[in-house]
Tab-separated table of C-alpha atoms in Angstrom:
chain	number	residue	atom	x	y	z
A	1	UNK	CA	-6.160	-14.430	-4.049
A	2	UNK	CA	-6.406	-11.230	-6.083
A	3	UNK	CA	-4.786	-7.824	-5.710
A	4	UNK	CA	-6.122	-4.745	-7.454
A	5	UNK	CA	-3.957	-1.640	-7.689
A	6	UNK	CA	-6.230	1.376	-7.303
A	7	UNK	CA	-3.354	3.871	-7.439
A	8	UNK	CA	0.328	3.371	-8.267
A	9	UNK	CA	2.141	6.705	-7.795
A	10	UNK	CA	4.219	8.288	-5.071
A	11	UNK	CA	3.166	11.398	-3.146
A	12	UNK	CA	2.953	13.894	-6.019
A	13	UNK	CA	1.048	11.654	-8.431
A	14	UNK	CA	2.072	11.312	-12.063
A	15	UNK	CA	1.770	13.799	-13.657
A	16	UNK	CA	2.651	15.666	-10.481
A	17	UNK	CA	0.995	18.767	-9.163
A	18	UNK	CA	2.661	21.952	-10.440
A	19	UNK	CA	5.224	20.079	-12.562
A	20	UNK	CA	6.459	20.346	-16.153
A	21	UNK	CA	9.240	17.733	-16.030
A	22	UNK	CA	9.685	15.374	-18.981
A	23	UNK	CA	7.952	12.481	-17.189
A	24	UNK	CA	4.925	14.580	-16.262
A	25	UNK	CA	4.552	16.080	-19.723
A	26	UNK	CA	4.931	12.655	-21.347
A	27	UNK	CA	2.326	11.122	-19.018
A	28	UNK	CA	-0.103	13.920	-19.878
A	29	UNK	CA	0.493	13.400	-23.581
A	30	UNK	CA	0.091	9.611	-23.496
A	31	UNK	CA	-2.753	9.419	-20.947
A	32	UNK	CA	-4.350	6.048	-20.123
A	33	UNK	CA	-2.170	3.740	-18.032
A	34	UNK	CA	0.532	6.434	-17.887
A	35	UNK	CA	-1.595	8.508	-15.498
A	36	UNK	CA	-0.865	7.415	-11.930
A	37	UNK	CA	-2.767	8.428	-8.780
A	38	UNK	CA	-1.523	8.031	-5.210
A	39	UNK	CA	-0.920	4.425	-4.115
A	40	UNK	CA	-3.713	2.244	-2.755
A	41	UNK	CA	-4.642	-1.407	-3.253
A	42	UNK	CA	-7.366	-3.874	-2.299
A	43	UNK	CA	-7.127	-7.610	-1.657
A	44	UNK	CA	-9.997	-9.818	-2.875
A	45	UNK	CA	-12.324	-6.842	-2.740
A	46	UNK	CA	-12.211	-7.019	1.078
A	47	UNK	CA	-9.039	-5.568	2.593
A	48	UNK	CA	-7.950	-2.065	1.646
A	49	UNK	CA	-4.294	-1.137	1.917
A	50	UNK	CA	-3.799	2.561	2.643
A	51	UNK	CA	-6.175	5.511	2.450
A	52	UNK	CA	-4.600	8.302	0.377
A	53	UNK	CA	-6.103	11.641	-0.532
A	54	UNK	CA	-7.015	10.021	-3.880
A	55	UNK	CA	-9.346	7.463	-2.236
A	56	UNK	CA	-12.425	9.308	-3.495
A	57	UNK	CA	-11.024	9.337	-7.038
A	58	UNK	CA	-10.403	5.583	-6.781
A	59	UNK	CA	-14.038	5.064	-5.799
A	60	UNK	CA	-14.992	6.589	-9.147
A	61	UNK	CA	-12.191	5.272	-11.371
A	62	UNK	CA	-12.336	1.676	-10.094
A	63	UNK	CA	-16.067	1.529	-9.284
A	64	UNK	CA	-15.338	0.931	-5.603
A	65	UNK	CA	-18.076	0.832	-2.965
A	66	UNK	CA	-16.324	1.753	0.270
A	67	UNK	CA	-19.580	1.272	2.199
A	68	UNK	CA	-18.958	-2.473	1.969
A	69	UNK	CA	-15.294	-2.308	3.043
A	70	UNK	CA	-14.734	-2.786	6.766
A	71	UNK	CA	-10.974	-3.436	6.989
A	72	UNK	CA	-8.208	-0.941	6.223
A	73	UNK	CA	-4.486	-1.638	6.673
A	74	UNK	CA	-2.359	1.509	6.861
A	75	UNK	CA	1.363	1.357	6.133
A	76	UNK	CA	2.432	4.725	7.589
A	77	UNK	CA	1.408	8.301	8.339
A	78	UNK	CA	2.487	10.112	5.170
A	79	UNK	CA	-0.497	11.856	3.578
A	80	UNK	CA	-0.308	9.916	0.319
A	81	UNK	CA	-0.940	6.760	2.372
A	82	UNK	CA	-3.170	7.983	5.199
A	83	UNK	CA	-5.549	10.923	4.845
A	84	UNK	CA	-7.912	10.384	7.810
A	85	UNK	CA	-10.115	13.433	7.219
A	86	UNK	CA	-12.048	11.584	4.518
A	87	UNK	CA	-12.860	8.752	6.936
A	88	UNK	CA	-15.005	11.227	8.871
A	89	UNK	CA	-17.472	11.107	5.995
A	90	UNK	CA	-18.490	7.627	7.177
A	91	UNK	CA	-20.246	9.024	10.256
A	92	UNK	CA	-24.010	9.396	10.678
A	93	UNK	CA	-25.557	12.096	8.552
A	94	UNK	CA	-22.720	11.948	6.039
A	95	UNK	CA	-23.132	8.255	5.147
A	96	UNK	CA	-26.268	6.093	5.030
A	97	UNK	CA	-24.941	2.540	5.115
A	98	UNK	CA	-28.159	0.547	5.435
A	99	UNK	CA	-29.451	-1.929	8.001
A	100	UNK	CA	-26.725	-4.528	7.356
A	101	UNK	CA	-23.843	-2.084	7.915
A	102	UNK	CA	-20.716	-3.118	9.791
A	103	UNK	CA	-18.164	-0.965	11.545
A	104	UNK	CA	-14.875	-0.236	9.778
A	105	UNK	CA	-11.589	-1.042	11.521
A	106	UNK	CA	-8.338	0.737	10.727
A	107	UNK	CA	-5.191	-1.284	11.467
A	108	UNK	CA	-1.841	0.428	11.968
A	109	UNK	CA	0.998	1.491	14.237
A	110	UNK	CA	1.028	3.965	17.109
A	111	UNK	CA	2.174	6.600	14.592
A	112	UNK	CA	-0.996	6.150	12.557
A	113	UNK	CA	-3.114	6.212	15.714
A	114	UNK	CA	-2.160	9.821	16.506
A	115	UNK	CA	-3.637	11.446	13.355
A	116	UNK	CA	-6.577	9.049	13.638
A	117	UNK	CA	-7.417	10.306	17.130
A	118	UNK	CA	-7.012	13.960	16.092
A	119	UNK	CA	-9.652	13.513	13.382
A	120	UNK	CA	-11.897	10.465	13.369
A	121	UNK	CA	-11.378	9.505	17.007
A	122	UNK	CA	-12.134	13.017	18.273
A	123	UNK	CA	-15.486	13.082	16.486
A	124	UNK	CA	-16.406	9.601	17.679
A	125	UNK	CA	-16.141	10.504	21.349
A	126	UNK	CA	-19.860	11.247	21.201
A	127	UNK	CA	-20.727	8.032	19.349
A	128	UNK	CA	-21.902	4.733	20.732
A	129	UNK	CA	-19.401	1.917	20.213
A	130	UNK	CA	-22.209	-0.110	18.661
A	131	UNK	CA	-23.105	2.322	15.882
A	132	UNK	CA	-22.433	0.734	12.463
A	133	UNK	CA	-21.057	4.002	11.074
A	134	UNK	CA	-18.152	3.881	13.516
A	135	UNK	CA	-14.557	3.752	12.343
A	136	UNK	CA	-12.542	1.911	14.981
A	137	UNK	CA	-8.794	1.544	15.439
A	138	UNK	CA	-6.708	-1.523	16.202
A	139	UNK	CA	-3.094	-1.068	17.174
A	140	UNK	CA	-0.810	-3.466	15.317
A	141	UNK	CA	2.569	-4.654	16.590
A	142	UNK	CA	5.268	-5.854	14.179
A	143	UNK	CA	5.802	-9.601	13.776
A	144	UNK	CA	2.570	-10.453	15.635
A	145	UNK	CA	0.079	-12.109	13.211
A	146	UNK	CA	-3.576	-11.108	13.505
A	147	UNK	CA	-6.838	-11.996	11.773
A	148	UNK	CA	-8.591	-9.705	9.298
A	149	UNK	CA	-11.671	-10.991	7.464
A	150	UNK	CA	-10.356	-14.562	7.756
A	151	UNK	CA	-6.896	-13.609	6.429
A	152	UNK	CA	-3.729	-13.822	8.519
A	153	UNK	CA	-1.927	-10.485	8.412
A	154	UNK	CA	1.522	-9.689	9.774
A	155	UNK	CA	3.101	-6.244	9.890
A	156	UNK	CA	6.838	-6.153	9.213
A	157	UNK	CA	9.015	-3.123	9.931
A	158	UNK	CA	9.617	-1.008	6.834
A	159	UNK	CA	12.817	0.912	6.158
A	160	UNK	CA	11.250	4.342	5.680
A	161	UNK	CA	11.392	7.827	7.137
A	162	UNK	CA	8.775	7.592	9.890
A	163	UNK	CA	8.905	6.109	13.376
A	164	UNK	CA	6.873	2.958	12.814
A	165	UNK	CA	6.237	2.309	9.102
A	166	UNK	CA	5.014	-1.145	8.096
A	167	UNK	CA	4.881	-3.436	5.122
A	168	UNK	CA	2.302	-6.218	5.192
A	169	UNK	CA	2.372	-9.978	4.778
A	170	UNK	CA	-1.126	-11.340	3.981
A	171	UNK	CA	-2.063	-15.053	3.796
A	172	UNK	CA	-5.151	-17.141	3.177
A	173	UNK	CA	-5.909	-20.625	1.808
A	174	UNK	CA	-2.271	-21.402	1.092
A	175	UNK	CA	-1.584	-18.132	-0.756
A	176	UNK	CA	0.684	-15.397	0.594
A	177	UNK	CA	1.559	-11.925	-0.653
A	178	UNK	CA	3.972	-9.244	0.473
A	179	UNK	CA	2.953	-5.627	-0.033
A	180	UNK	CA	6.215	-3.699	0.414
A	181	UNK	CA	5.672	0.070	-0.016
A	182	UNK	CA	7.175	2.504	1.125
A	183	UNK	CA	10.443	0.822	2.070
A	184	UNK	CA	14.073	0.431	1.173
A	185	UNK	CA	15.742	-3.001	1.089
A	186	UNK	CA	14.492	-4.741	4.231
A	187	UNK	CA	16.008	-4.574	7.690
A	188	UNK	CA	18.001	-7.600	8.837
A	189	UNK	CA	15.268	-8.462	11.352
A	190	UNK	CA	12.758	-8.764	8.495
A	191	UNK	CA	15.018	-11.105	6.552
A	192	UNK	CA	15.501	-13.143	9.728
A	193	UNK	CA	11.748	-13.344	10.354
A	194	UNK	CA	11.050	-14.545	6.815
A	195	UNK	CA	13.829	-17.119	7.005
A	196	UNK	CA	13.013	-18.393	10.502
A	197	UNK	CA	9.323	-18.817	9.659
A	198	UNK	CA	9.988	-20.350	6.239
A	199	UNK	CA	7.578	-17.986	4.536
A	200	UNK	CA	7.108	-18.383	0.798
A	201	UNK	CA	5.418	-15.689	-1.259
A	202	UNK	CA	3.141	-16.184	-4.233
A	203	UNK	CA	3.225	-12.461	-5.042
A	204	UNK	CA	5.644	-9.722	-3.989
A	205	UNK	CA	4.856	-6.066	-4.687
A	206	UNK	CA	7.957	-3.888	-4.340
A	207	UNK	CA	8.513	-0.159	-4.053
A	208	UNK	CA	10.041	1.316	-7.209
A	209	UNK	CA	9.794	5.022	-6.424
A	210	UNK	CA	13.017	5.951	-8.243
A	211	UNK	CA	12.208	3.816	-11.283
A	212	UNK	CA	15.308	2.845	-13.232
A	213	UNK	CA	17.444	5.601	-11.731
A	214	UNK	CA	20.684	4.407	-10.134
A	215	UNK	CA	20.546	6.482	-6.974
A	216	UNK	CA	20.791	5.649	-3.277
A	217	UNK	CA	17.695	7.392	-1.948
A	218	UNK	CA	17.136	5.983	1.526
A	219	UNK	CA	13.624	4.827	2.324
A	220	UNK	CA	12.611	3.817	-1.193
A	221	UNK	CA	13.778	1.452	-3.942
A	222	UNK	CA	14.506	1.426	-7.659
A	223	UNK	CA	14.758	-1.380	-10.228
A	224	UNK	CA	18.255	-2.297	-9.038
A	225	UNK	CA	17.189	-2.717	-5.421
A	226	UNK	CA	14.091	-4.562	-6.595
A	227	UNK	CA	16.407	-7.085	-8.243
A	228	UNK	CA	18.554	-7.256	-5.107
A	229	UNK	CA	15.478	-7.881	-2.956
A	230	UNK	CA	14.057	-10.497	-5.303
A	231	UNK	CA	17.342	-12.378	-5.484
A	232	UNK	CA	17.677	-12.438	-1.712
A	233	UNK	CA	14.075	-13.644	-1.286
A	234	UNK	CA	14.856	-16.494	-3.662
A	235	UNK	CA	18.107	-17.249	-1.841
A	236	UNK	CA	16.350	-17.710	1.519
A	237	UNK	CA	13.520	-19.751	0.001
A	238	UNK	CA	10.822	-17.065	0.331
A	239	UNK	CA	10.350	-16.893	-3.444
A	240	UNK	CA	10.931	-19.082	-6.474
A	241	UNK	CA	10.204	-19.286	-10.201
A	242	UNK	CA	6.466	-19.357	-9.459
A	243	UNK	CA	6.441	-16.098	-7.477
A	244	UNK	CA	4.943	-13.066	-9.199
A	245	UNK	CA	6.996	-9.883	-8.742
A	246	UNK	CA	5.475	-6.445	-9.295
A	247	UNK	CA	7.068	-2.989	-9.441
A	248	UNK	CA	4.836	-0.301	-7.944
A	249	UNK	CA	4.781	3.205	-6.369
A	250	UNK	CA	6.434	5.376	-9.016
A	251	UNK	CA	7.611	8.972	-8.688
A	252	UNK	CA	7.841	11.464	-11.551
A	253	UNK	CA	11.408	12.077	-10.307
A	254	UNK	CA	12.399	8.521	-11.210
A	255	UNK	CA	13.742	7.214	-14.502
A	256	UNK	CA	11.274	5.420	-16.821
A	257	UNK	CA	8.466	6.064	-14.350
A	258	UNK	CA	5.928	6.561	-17.132
A	259	UNK	CA	4.169	3.223	-17.695
A	260	UNK	CA	4.996	2.821	-21.398
A	261	UNK	CA	8.658	3.567	-20.676
A	262	UNK	CA	8.955	1.176	-17.722
A	263	UNK	CA	6.937	-1.679	-19.267
A	264	UNK	CA	9.750	-3.125	-21.471
A	265	UNK	CA	12.360	-2.625	-18.747
A	266	UNK	CA	10.194	-4.423	-16.188
A	267	UNK	CA	9.552	-7.279	-18.619
A	268	UNK	CA	13.283	-7.576	-19.295
A	269	UNK	CA	13.868	-7.978	-15.557
A	270	UNK	CA	11.006	-10.439	-15.025
A	271	UNK	CA	8.681	-8.009	-13.224
A	272	UNK	CA	5.149	-6.826	-13.868
A	273	UNK	CA	4.884	-3.035	-14.124
A	274	UNK	CA	1.854	-1.814	-12.181
A	275	UNK	CA	-0.695	0.709	-13.418
A	276	UNK	CA	-3.862	2.136	-11.913
A	277	UNK	CA	-6.576	-0.520	-12.186
A	278	UNK	CA	-4.233	-3.504	-12.661
A	279	UNK	CA	-5.699	-6.747	-11.244
A	280	UNK	CA	-3.586	-9.854	-10.663
A	281	UNK	CA	-5.023	-13.249	-9.700
A	282	UNK	CA	-2.430	-15.582	-8.188
């Protein structure tokens, strides 16, 4: 299995819009991997996770061809994770997908369904269900596994500031990953689910919005809560020495959020520090 990080920043990006903080100015000066766009990832070139307002930029920066992507998992409704207006550009007249085109399906909670219906769904009322340009919606319930492109996907409840935010567990061919953004340290019910089902992860991607800052900001994590989460995953048997741990989703308000600053700290703690374009085979 392979994960590619298309974007690795929190809502404002890094450098952030309208900002002259030390992190933003340092990122501008250093460039390269220190420039972070809004978070998005893709699994094995098949399953997109989230659709931020930077999705178009990711098409260019990572040489993505969204015409071939038919499955999109959405974590929650915040604009840096779901910007449905751009999905309307998949409809007839705006996109020419070819004779072998397949419909795209968006997977998410009832929260995500509401903005979907106000934009994409409203336009599609005049479309035939069989048109390949369609973007469909599938409502996902937490802790109920479902199939996507031959992968088994399970939504777990995230500890975040919306009604029904999710993190995703994705498995295929004996490999399993956990994509855990945006969330705080997991709810007890999530820990219970992982323990009861004896789930072991090969890769865990954890929210590190606050970087190395020791602050209790509910709904996100920092390096200290990343360590806490990793240690608890190991304690319940969901991770071990072979599990790859990644820090991702950085805010300019965090400490060491610039890639070159976080890289040695992450290595010291046994984590990979993400950057836009990072690919990990596991």
